[in-house]
PDB file of C-alpha atoms in Angstrom:
ATOM      1  CA  MET A   1      52.421  68.953 149.854  1.00 98.00           C
ATOM      2  CA  HIS A   2      55.422  66.712 149.342  1.00 98.00           C
ATOM      3  CA  ALA A   3      58.027  70.447 150.012  1.00 98.00           C
ATOM      4  CA  CYS A   4      56.055  70.565 153.534  1.00 98.00           C
ATOM      5  CA  ILE A   5      56.577  66.950 153.846  1.00 98.00           C
ATOM      6  CA  GLU A   6      60.125  66.805 153.144  1.00 98.00           C
ATOM      7  CA  ALA A   7      60.806  69.734 155.261  1.00 98.00           C
ATOM      8  CA  GLY A   8      59.053  68.543 158.164  1.00 97.00           C
ATOM      9  CA  VAL A   9      56.311  71.545 158.389  1.00 97.00           C
ATOM     10  CA  SER A  10      52.615  71.326 158.324  1.00 97.00           C
ATOM     11  CA  TYR A  11      50.574  72.335 155.110  1.00 98.00           C
ATOM     12  CA  LEU A  12      47.248  74.074 155.363  1.00 98.00           C
ATOM     13  CA  ASP A  13      45.269  75.500 151.518  1.00 97.00           C
ATOM     14  CA  ILE A  14      42.406  76.622 150.774  1.00 95.00           C
ATOM     15  CA  THR A  15      41.129  75.045 147.819  1.00 91.00           C
ATOM     16  CA  ALA A  16      37.871  73.093 147.374  1.00 87.00           C
ATOM     17  CA  GLU A  17      39.790  70.895 144.703  1.00 90.00           C
ATOM     18  CA  ILE A  18      38.458  67.557 145.363  1.00 93.00           C
ATOM     19  CA  ASN A  19      41.747  65.900 143.673  1.00 93.00           C
ATOM     20  CA  VAL A  20      44.181  67.587 145.342  1.00 95.00           C
ATOM     21  CA  TYR A  21      41.987  66.007 149.406  1.00 96.00           C
ATOM     22  CA  ARG A  22      42.787  62.840 147.659  1.00 96.00           C
ATOM     23  CA  LEU A  23      46.412  63.475 147.418  1.00 97.00           C
ATOM     24  CA  ALA A  24      46.671  65.032 150.999  1.00 98.00           C
ATOM     25  CA  GLU A  25      45.076  61.125 151.417  1.00 97.00           C
ATOM     26  CA  ARG A  26      47.784  59.637 149.731  1.00 98.00           C
ATOM     27  CA  LEU A  27      50.086  61.392 151.842  1.00 98.00           C
ATOM     28  CA  SER A  28      49.047  60.721 155.326  1.00 98.00           C
ATOM     29  CA  LEU A  29      51.084  58.456 155.778  1.00 98.00           C
ATOM     30  CA  GLN A  30      54.384  60.019 155.099  1.00 98.00           C
ATOM     31  CA  ALA A  31      53.192  62.909 156.695  1.00 98.00           C
ATOM     32  CA  ALA A  32      52.527  61.278 159.510  1.00 98.00           C
ATOM     33  CA  LYS A  33      56.096  59.789 160.025  1.00 98.00           C
ATOM     34  CA  ALA A  34      57.566  63.432 159.385  1.00 97.00           C
ATOM     35  CA  GLY A  35      55.670  64.208 162.200  1.00 97.00           C
ATOM     36  CA  ILE A  36      53.249  67.033 159.960  1.00 97.00           C
ATOM     37  CA  MET A  37      49.857  67.501 159.335  1.00 98.00           C
ATOM     38  CA  LEU A  38      48.147  67.516 155.825  1.00 98.00           C
ATOM     39  CA  LEU A  39      44.962  70.517 156.286  1.00 98.00           C
ATOM     40  CA  PRO A  40      43.243  71.478 153.239  1.00 97.00           C
ATOM     41  CA  GLY A  41      40.486  73.516 152.993  1.00 97.00           C
ATOM     42  CA  VAL A  42      40.981  76.131 155.764  1.00 98.00           C
ATOM     43  CA  GLY A  43      38.415  79.030 153.988  1.00 96.00           C
ATOM     44  CA  TRP A  44      34.750  78.548 152.580  1.00 93.00           C
ATOM     45  CA  ASP A  45      34.925  76.320 150.950  1.00 84.00           C
ATOM     46  CA  VAL A  46      35.782  73.124 153.416  1.00 95.00           C
ATOM     47  CA  VAL A  47      35.166  75.048 157.123  1.00 98.00           C
ATOM     48  CA  PRO A  48      31.237  75.508 156.984  1.00 98.00           C
ATOM     49  CA  THR A  49      30.316  72.359 154.949  1.00 97.00           C
ATOM     50  CA  ASP A  50      32.428  70.391 157.478  1.00 98.00           C
ATOM     51  CA  CYS A  51      31.469  71.591 160.354  1.00 98.00           C
ATOM     52  CA  LEU A  52      27.946  71.707 159.354  1.00 98.00           C
ATOM     53  CA  VAL A  53      28.580  67.957 157.594  1.00 98.00           C
ATOM     54  CA  MET A  54      29.277  66.893 161.734  1.00 97.00           C
ATOM     55  CA  HIS A  55      26.299  69.252 163.176  1.00 98.00           C
ATOM     56  CA  VAL A  56      24.290  67.200 161.635  1.00 98.00           C
ATOM     57  CA  ALA A  57      25.101  63.893 161.789  1.00 97.00           C
ATOM     58  CA  GLN A  58      25.079  64.316 165.948  1.00 95.00           C
ATOM     59  CA  ARG A  59      21.724  64.514 165.650  1.00 96.00           C
ATOM     60  CA  VAL A  60      20.787  61.221 163.430  1.00 95.00           C
ATOM     61  CA  PRO A  61      21.103  57.944 165.244  1.00 93.00           C
ATOM     62  CA  ASN A  62      23.597  55.317 162.886  1.00 96.00           C
ATOM     63  CA  PRO A  63      23.393  58.150 160.024  1.00 98.00           C
ATOM     64  CA  GLN A  64      24.114  56.110 156.612  1.00 98.00           C
ATOM     65  CA  SER A  65      23.798  58.825 153.979  1.00 98.00           C
ATOM     66  CA  LEU A  66      24.617  62.436 153.566  1.00 98.00           C
ATOM     67  CA  ARG A  67      23.718  65.530 150.760  1.00 98.00           C
ATOM     68  CA  VAL A  68      25.378  68.594 150.903  1.00 98.00           C
ATOM     69  CA  ALA A  69      24.558  71.396 148.292  1.00 98.00           C
ATOM     70  CA  LEU A  70      26.278  74.737 148.464  1.00 95.00           C
ATOM     71  CA  GLN A  71      25.495  78.015 147.333  1.00 93.00           C
ATOM     72  CA  VAL A  72      27.731  80.222 145.411  1.00 82.00           C
ATOM     73  CA  ALA A  73      26.041  83.394 144.896  1.00 76.00           C
ATOM     74  CA  GLY A  74      27.835  86.702 142.748  1.00 72.00           C
ATOM     75  CA  SER A  75      30.764  86.777 140.687  1.00 71.00           C
ATOM     76  CA  MET A  76      33.868  84.307 140.887  1.00 72.00           C
ATOM     77  CA  SER A  77      37.282  85.444 141.196  1.00 71.00           C
ATOM     78  CA  ARG A  78      39.822  84.386 138.541  1.00 70.00           C
ATOM     79  CA  GLY A  79      41.169  81.924 140.748  1.00 72.00           C
ATOM     80  CA  SER A  80      38.267  80.351 141.925  1.00 72.00           C
ATOM     81  CA  ALA A  81      37.109  79.901 138.561  1.00 69.00           C
ATOM     82  CA  ILE A  82      39.973  78.518 137.273  1.00 71.00           C
ATOM     83  CA  SER A  83      40.005  76.064 140.625  1.00 72.00           C
ATOM     84  CA  ALA A  84      35.905  75.798 140.136  1.00 71.00           C
ATOM     85  CA  SER A  85      37.101  74.110 135.827  1.00 69.00           C
ATOM     86  CA  GLU A  86      39.430  71.310 137.375  1.00 73.00           C
ATOM     87  CA  ILE A  87      36.711  70.559 139.568  1.00 74.00           C
ATOM     88  CA  ILE A  88      34.105  70.036 136.679  1.00 75.00           C
ATOM     89  CA  GLY A  89      37.050  68.693 134.874  1.00 73.00           C
ATOM     90  CA  ALA A  90      37.490  65.829 137.551  1.00 76.00           C
ATOM     91  CA  GLY A  91      34.043  64.234 136.477  1.00 87.00           C
ATOM     92  CA  LEU A  92      31.150  63.735 138.939  1.00 94.00           C
ATOM     93  CA  MET A  93      31.683  61.229 141.835  1.00 95.00           C
ATOM     94  CA  ALA A  94      29.710  60.622 144.906  1.00 97.00           C
ATOM     95  CA  ARG A  95      31.101  57.947 147.897  1.00 97.00           C
ATOM     96  CA  ILE A  96      29.066  54.653 147.765  1.00 97.00           C
ATOM     97  CA  ASP A  97      29.635  52.335 150.892  1.00 97.00           C
ATOM     98  CA  GLY A  98      32.355  54.518 151.808  1.00 97.00           C
ATOM     99  CA  ARG A  99      34.095  54.248 148.643  1.00 97.00           C
ATOM    100  CA  LEU A 100      34.549  56.931 145.928  1.00 96.00           C
ATOM    101  CA  VAL A 101      33.159  56.388 142.395  1.00 96.00           C
ATOM    102  CA  ALA A 102      32.671  58.011 138.972  1.00 96.00           C
ATOM    103  CA  THR A 103      28.195  58.960 139.241  1.00 96.00           C
ATOM    104  CA  PRO A 104      28.401  60.523 134.755  1.00 94.00           C
ATOM    105  CA  ASP A 105      24.443  60.111 135.164  1.00 95.00           C
ATOM    106  CA  ALA A 106      23.546  62.260 138.567  1.00 95.00           C
ATOM    107  CA  GLN A 107      20.784  64.451 138.350  1.00 96.00           C
ATOM    108  CA  PRO A 108      20.280  67.600 139.821  1.00 96.00           C
ATOM    109  CA  ALA A 109      18.019  67.613 142.913  1.00 97.00           C
ATOM    110  CA  LEU A 110      16.213  69.788 145.008  1.00 97.00           C
ATOM    111  CA  PHE A 111      17.069  71.925 148.521  1.00 97.00           C
ATOM    112  CA  ASP A 112      15.851  74.649 150.835  1.00 96.00           C
ATOM    113  CA  PHE A 113      18.658  77.351 152.132  1.00 95.00           C
ATOM    114  CA  GLY A 114      15.890  79.239 153.386  1.00 93.00           C
ATOM    115  CA  ASP A 115      14.094  80.994 150.610  1.00 91.00           C
ATOM    116  CA  GLY A 116      12.420  78.159 149.397  1.00 95.00           C
ATOM    117  CA  PRO A 117      13.476  74.259 146.824  1.00 96.00           C
ATOM    118  CA  VAL A 118      15.927  75.501 144.356  1.00 95.00           C
ATOM    119  CA  LEU A 119      17.159  72.954 142.139  1.00 95.00           C
ATOM    120  CA  CYS A 120      20.739  72.498 142.559  1.00 96.00           C
ATOM    121  CA  ALA A 121      23.837  70.329 140.359  1.00 93.00           C
ATOM    122  CA  PRO A 122      25.847  67.644 141.333  1.00 95.00           C
ATOM    123  CA  LEU A 123      29.293  68.641 141.642  1.00 92.00           C
ATOM    124  CA  SER A 124      32.396  66.501 143.547  1.00 93.00           C
ATOM    125  CA  PHE A 125      33.990  68.722 145.111  1.00 91.00           C
ATOM    126  CA  GLY A 126      36.604  68.267 148.354  1.00 93.00           C
ATOM    127  CA  ASP A 127      33.421  67.664 151.193  1.00 95.00           C
ATOM    128  CA  LEU A 128      33.364  64.346 149.774  1.00 97.00           C
ATOM    129  CA  ILE A 129      36.369  63.429 151.916  1.00 97.00           C
ATOM    130  CA  THR A 130      36.535  65.747 154.170  1.00 97.00           C
ATOM    131  CA  ALA A 131      32.374  64.884 155.722  1.00 97.00           C
ATOM    132  CA  TRP A 132      33.631  60.971 155.314  1.00 97.00           C
ATOM    133  CA  HIS A 133      36.859  61.440 157.146  1.00 97.00           C
ATOM    134  CA  SER A 134      35.101  63.751 159.444  1.00 97.00           C
ATOM    135  CA  THR A 135      31.251  61.692 160.499  1.00 97.00           C
ATOM    136  CA  ALA A 136      32.278  57.669 159.062  1.00 97.00           C
ATOM    137  CA  ILE A 137      29.239  58.388 157.286  1.00 98.00           C
ATOM    138  CA  PRO A 138      29.671  56.210 154.157  1.00 98.00           C
ATOM    139  CA  ASN A 139      27.549  57.387 151.185  1.00 98.00           C
ATOM    140  CA  ILE A 140      28.096  61.625 149.945  1.00 98.00           C
ATOM    141  CA  ALA A 141      26.794  63.255 147.272  1.00 98.00           C
ATOM    142  CA  MET A 142      27.879  66.844 146.389  1.00 97.00           C
ATOM    143  CA  TYR A 143      25.781  69.680 144.865  1.00 97.00           C
ATOM    144  CA  VAL A 144      25.896  73.427 144.239  1.00 94.00           C
ATOM    145  CA  HIS A 145      23.237  75.667 143.501  1.00 92.00           C
ATOM    146  CA  VAL A 146      24.857  78.629 141.132  1.00 81.00           C
ATOM    147  CA  THR A 147      22.729  82.011 139.983  1.00 74.00           C
ATOM    148  CA  GLY A 148      24.211  84.717 137.841  1.00 60.00           C
ATOM    149  CA  ASP A 149      27.282  84.611 137.249  1.00 59.00           C
ATOM    150  CA  ALA A 150      29.408  82.183 139.296  1.00 56.00           C
ATOM    151  CA  PHE A 151      30.660  80.164 136.339  1.00 59.00           C
ATOM    152  CA  PRO A 152      32.151  81.935 134.643  1.00 61.00           C
ATOM    153  CA  THR A 153      32.398  80.815 131.190  1.00 61.00           C
ATOM    154  CA  GLY A 154      35.133  82.655 128.221  1.00 64.00           C
ATOM    155  CA  ASP A 155      39.147  83.513 128.541  1.00 68.00           C
ATOM    156  CA  LEU A 156      39.215  82.784 132.667  1.00 65.00           C
ATOM    157  CA  VAL A 157      42.698  84.507 132.760  1.00 70.00           C
ATOM    158  CA  ARG A 158      41.188  87.854 132.188  1.00 70.00           C
ATOM    159  CA  LEU A 159      38.504  87.769 134.882  1.00 71.00           C
ATOM    160  CA  PRO A 160      38.799  90.405 138.156  1.00 71.00           C
ATOM    161  CA  ASP A 161      40.968  89.084 141.325  1.00 77.00           C
ATOM    162  CA  GLY A 162      37.229  88.846 142.736  1.00 77.00           C
ATOM    163  CA  PRO A 163      33.945  90.482 144.055  1.00 82.00           C
ATOM    164  CA  SER A 164      34.659  94.626 145.655  1.00 85.00           C
ATOM    165  CA  ALA A 165      34.052  94.566 149.177  1.00 86.00           C
ATOM    166  CA  GLU A 166      30.129  96.272 148.750  1.00 88.00           C
ATOM    167  CA  GLN A 167      29.596  93.099 146.482  1.00 84.00           C
ATOM    168  CA  ARG A 168      30.549  90.317 149.402  1.00 86.00           C
ATOM    169  CA  LEU A 169      28.584  92.459 151.803  1.00 87.00           C
ATOM    170  CA  ALA A 170      25.759  91.802 149.500  1.00 88.00           C
ATOM    171  CA  GLN A 171      26.243  88.514 148.898  1.00 89.00           C
ATOM    172  CA  PRO A 172      26.065  86.543 151.699  1.00 93.00           C
ATOM    173  CA  ALA A 173      27.098  82.746 151.986  1.00 94.00           C
ATOM    174  CA  ARG A 174      24.687  79.119 152.839  1.00 96.00           C
ATOM    175  CA  ALA A 175      25.088  75.619 152.635  1.00 97.00           C
ATOM    176  CA  VAL A 176      22.335  72.869 153.350  1.00 98.00           C
ATOM    177  CA  ALA A 177      22.964  69.114 154.967  1.00 98.00           C
ATOM    178  CA  GLU A 178      20.733  66.652 155.031  1.00 98.00           C
ATOM    179  CA  VAL A 179      21.447  63.073 157.317  1.00 98.00           C
ATOM    180  CA  THR A 180      19.401  60.279 157.114  1.00 98.00           C
ATOM    181  CA  GLY A 181      19.861  57.347 159.829  1.00 97.00           C
ATOM    182  CA  ALA A 182      19.422  53.607 159.333  1.00 96.00           C
ATOM    183  CA  ASP A 183      15.846  53.727 161.027  1.00 96.00           C
ATOM    184  CA  GLY A 184      14.752  56.709 157.860  1.00 96.00           C
ATOM    185  CA  THR A 185      15.657  59.512 160.248  1.00 96.00           C
ATOM    186  CA  VAL A 186      16.041  62.487 158.172  1.00 97.00           C
ATOM    187  CA  ALA A 187      17.630  66.391 159.743  1.00 98.00           C
ATOM    188  CA  ARG A 188      18.740  69.173 157.750  1.00 97.00           C
ATOM    189  CA  SER A 189      20.390  71.997 158.725  1.00 98.00           C
ATOM    190  CA  VAL A 190      21.248  75.389 157.080  1.00 98.00           C
ATOM    191  CA  ILE A 191      25.031  77.341 157.848  1.00 98.00           C
ATOM    192  CA  GLY A 192      24.746  81.445 157.012  1.00 97.00           C
ATOM    193  CA  THR A 193      28.003  83.017 156.686  1.00 97.00           C
ATOM    194  CA  VAL A 194      29.562  86.474 154.788  1.00 95.00           C
ATOM    195  CA  ASN A 195      30.874  85.880 151.227  1.00 93.00           C
ATOM    196  CA  GLY A 196      33.266  83.363 151.150  1.00 92.00           C
ATOM    197  CA  TYR A 197      35.863  85.921 150.221  1.00 92.00           C
ATOM    198  CA  SER A 198      34.712  87.821 153.095  1.00 94.00           C
ATOM    199  CA  TYR A 199      34.923  84.417 155.034  1.00 96.00           C
ATOM    200  CA  THR A 200      37.951  82.430 153.706  1.00 96.00           C
ATOM    201  CA  PRO A 201      40.896  84.880 154.590  1.00 96.00           C
ATOM    202  CA  LEU A 202      39.612  85.247 158.301  1.00 97.00           C
ATOM    203  CA  ALA A 203      38.971  80.733 158.639  1.00 98.00           C
ATOM    204  CA  ALA A 204      42.466  80.629 157.287  1.00 98.00           C
ATOM    205  CA  VAL A 205      43.983  82.923 159.621  1.00 98.00           C
ATOM    206  CA  GLU A 206      42.563  81.594 162.374  1.00 98.00           C
ATOM    207  CA  ALA A 207      43.247  78.213 161.381  1.00 98.00           C
ATOM    208  CA  ALA A 208      47.002  79.077 161.342  1.00 98.00           C
ATOM    209  CA  ARG A 209      47.169  80.484 164.439  1.00 98.00           C
ATOM    210  CA  ARG A 210      45.454  77.497 166.149  1.00 98.00           C
ATOM    211  CA  VAL A 211      47.884  75.196 164.237  1.00 97.00           C
ATOM    212  CA  LEU A 212      50.766  77.587 165.008  1.00 96.00           C
ATOM    213  CA  GLY A 213      49.628  77.364 169.089  1.00 97.00           C
ATOM    214  CA  GLY A 214      49.908  73.560 169.299  1.00 96.00           C
ATOM    215  CA  GLU A 215      46.498  72.001 168.423  1.00 97.00           C
ATOM    216  CA  VAL A 216      47.794  70.128 164.955  1.00 96.00           C
ATOM    217  CA  ARG A 217      47.462  65.943 164.188  1.00 96.00           C
ATOM    218  CA  GLN A 218      49.718  64.149 162.583  1.00 96.00           C
ATOM    219  CA  GLY A 219      48.364  62.662 158.932  1.00 98.00           C
ATOM    220  CA  PHE A 220      45.578  64.262 157.218  1.00 98.00           C
ATOM    221  CA  ALA A 221      42.922  66.567 158.858  1.00 98.00           C
ATOM    222  CA  THR A 222      39.755  67.900 158.750  1.00 98.00           C
ATOM    223  CA  PRO A 223      38.654  71.311 160.118  1.00 98.00           C
ATOM    224  CA  ALA A 224      35.959  70.275 162.511  1.00 97.00           C
ATOM    225  CA  GLN A 225      37.874  67.100 163.133  1.00 96.00           C
ATOM    226  CA  LEU A 226      40.915  69.253 164.374  1.00 98.00           C
ATOM    227  CA  PHE A 227      39.101  72.297 165.400  1.00 98.00           C
ATOM    228  CA  GLY A 228      35.695  71.009 166.207  1.00 97.00           C
ATOM    229  CA  VAL A 229      32.185  71.431 165.340  1.00 97.00           C
ATOM    230  CA  GLU A 230      32.252  75.097 166.442  1.00 97.00           C
ATOM    231  CA  PHE A 231      35.033  76.104 164.780  1.00 98.00           C
ATOM    232  CA  ALA A 232      32.507  77.582 161.834  1.00 98.00           C
ATOM    233  CA  GLN A 233      31.037  79.761 163.510  1.00 97.00           C
ATOM    234  CA  SER A 234      33.907  81.282 165.907  1.00 97.00           C
ATOM    235  CA  ILE A 235      34.259  83.308 162.413  1.00 97.00           C
ATOM    236  CA  PRO A 236      31.455  86.463 163.032  1.00 96.00           C
ATOM    237  CA  GLY A 237      27.877  86.291 160.424  1.00 96.00           C
ATOM    238  CA  THR A 238      28.035  82.698 161.490  1.00 98.00           C
ATOM    239  CA  TRP A 239      24.960  81.270 162.171  1.00 98.00           C
ATOM    240  CA  VAL A 240      23.583  77.461 162.068  1.00 98.00           C
ATOM    241  CA  THR A 241      19.894  76.789 161.771  1.00 97.00           C
ATOM    242  CA  ASP A 242      17.813  73.026 162.332  1.00 97.00           C
ATOM    243  CA  ARG A 243      15.513  72.031 160.471  1.00 88.00           C
TER     244      ARG A 243
END
């Protein structure tokens, strides 16, 4: 990001690590003065969830709280496993009354991705930053449901580059967002996409194409802010269901 600011070139990435988004926030004014944009998270995560939370927020009057859960199925790539370890190392956080605070005692919660409720563990993804900027909802919590060997242990550098084409085809990705309004109204929506490792290059290239075509805002931005709520569904194989 510092290099992009110095060079006058907009920055895009595909990370989910919350501290990267916090850095982009801190550098937003500096980037704007340089006439460039900082747009982290143009893959899976954050594109589907960012568009999903903006969609659900529009379904509730005066939204006050948001819960987002990701479903992580199948094996991780070496890079994602290393990134996940950094996300875990950042500690548990949530946004409470607009402020990002540590929540070391956060408890698991049940979410339904479409096949019945499953237990999801709290985890601090970049959505704690992006969802706040995209929706202005003051209270946000993040969760993840892991199946199989999604979160590996041991020597992460020995992991393969990523799942095979056959594995990706058999393991699509889903996320759910739940928004509660000031009057107690609750809205939920689920987004489904192709496997994250298939979705990410498609979304990232499309984001880069649009930025090169002039879709730019100065300073820190989120995918849904910049490209609109329908951006996630512009990637083939993506669907949204309201509940």
